[in-house]
XYZ file of C-alpha atoms in Angstrom:
73
model
C -15.867 6.812 -10.063
C -17.113 4.823 -7.087
C -14.930 5.528 -4.058
C -15.554 4.250 -0.572
C -13.568 3.786 2.620
C -16.243 1.674 4.275
C -14.261 -1.550 3.766
C -11.073 -0.209 5.345
C -11.020 -0.862 9.080
C -9.844 2.146 11.015
C -9.763 3.058 14.675
C -8.866 6.254 16.458
C -5.926 5.904 18.822
C -4.031 8.308 21.033
C -1.609 9.197 18.232
C -4.083 9.393 15.338
C -5.985 7.098 13.002
C -5.003 3.421 13.083
C -5.565 1.312 9.962
C -5.579 -2.453 9.728
C -2.819 -3.154 7.165
C -4.657 -6.271 5.980
C -7.743 -4.288 5.051
C -5.655 -1.716 3.172
C -3.923 -4.515 1.240
C -7.315 -6.080 0.526
C -8.538 -2.767 -0.870
C -5.442 -2.431 -3.047
C -5.937 -5.948 -4.398
C -9.243 -4.847 -5.935
C -7.485 -2.363 -8.233
C -7.071 -3.233 -11.906
C -3.454 -3.709 -12.965
C -2.979 -2.139 -16.415
C 0.704 -3.028 -16.680
C 1.804 -5.380 -19.455
C 2.841 -8.903 -18.441
C 6.355 -8.491 -19.853
C 8.689 -7.426 -17.080
C 6.044 -7.577 -14.345
C 7.759 -9.166 -11.337
C 5.567 -8.146 -8.413
C 1.859 -7.911 -7.782
C 0.461 -4.383 -8.003
C -0.963 -4.430 -4.468
C 2.432 -5.444 -3.054
C 4.213 -2.576 -4.809
C 1.582 -0.056 -3.723
C 1.647 -1.303 -0.107
C 5.434 -0.859 -0.021
C 5.056 2.684 -1.375
C 2.390 3.508 1.224
C 4.472 2.147 4.089
C 7.582 3.978 2.857
C 5.613 7.236 2.695
C 4.394 6.660 6.250
C 8.063 6.326 7.253
C 8.737 9.735 5.705
C 10.461 8.613 2.511
C 9.946 10.744 -0.602
C 12.188 9.023 -3.149
C 12.267 5.536 -4.682
C 15.778 5.068 -3.268
C 14.536 5.895 0.219
C 11.593 3.503 -0.165
C 14.026 0.774 -1.214
C 16.165 1.413 1.832
C 13.104 1.032 4.065
C 12.327 -2.326 2.445
C 15.874 -3.591 2.926
C 15.926 -2.365 6.527
C 12.757 -4.289 7.354
C 14.193 -7.644 6.209
């Protein structure tokens, strides 16, 4: 497996590592989606980005991740 973080832009700030969300999304968009077309409503990179952001907010359940999405609208 070829893994690299060279394409993800990151900086070191006072509170930790800062990532450019656009570069993370770009990296996720290069993943292969193995889901079947039937029932697929959202792009894989969008779903994964929501999961990542929810985890960064401290959510551990799908319900909590959904609440974070609703709260950001």
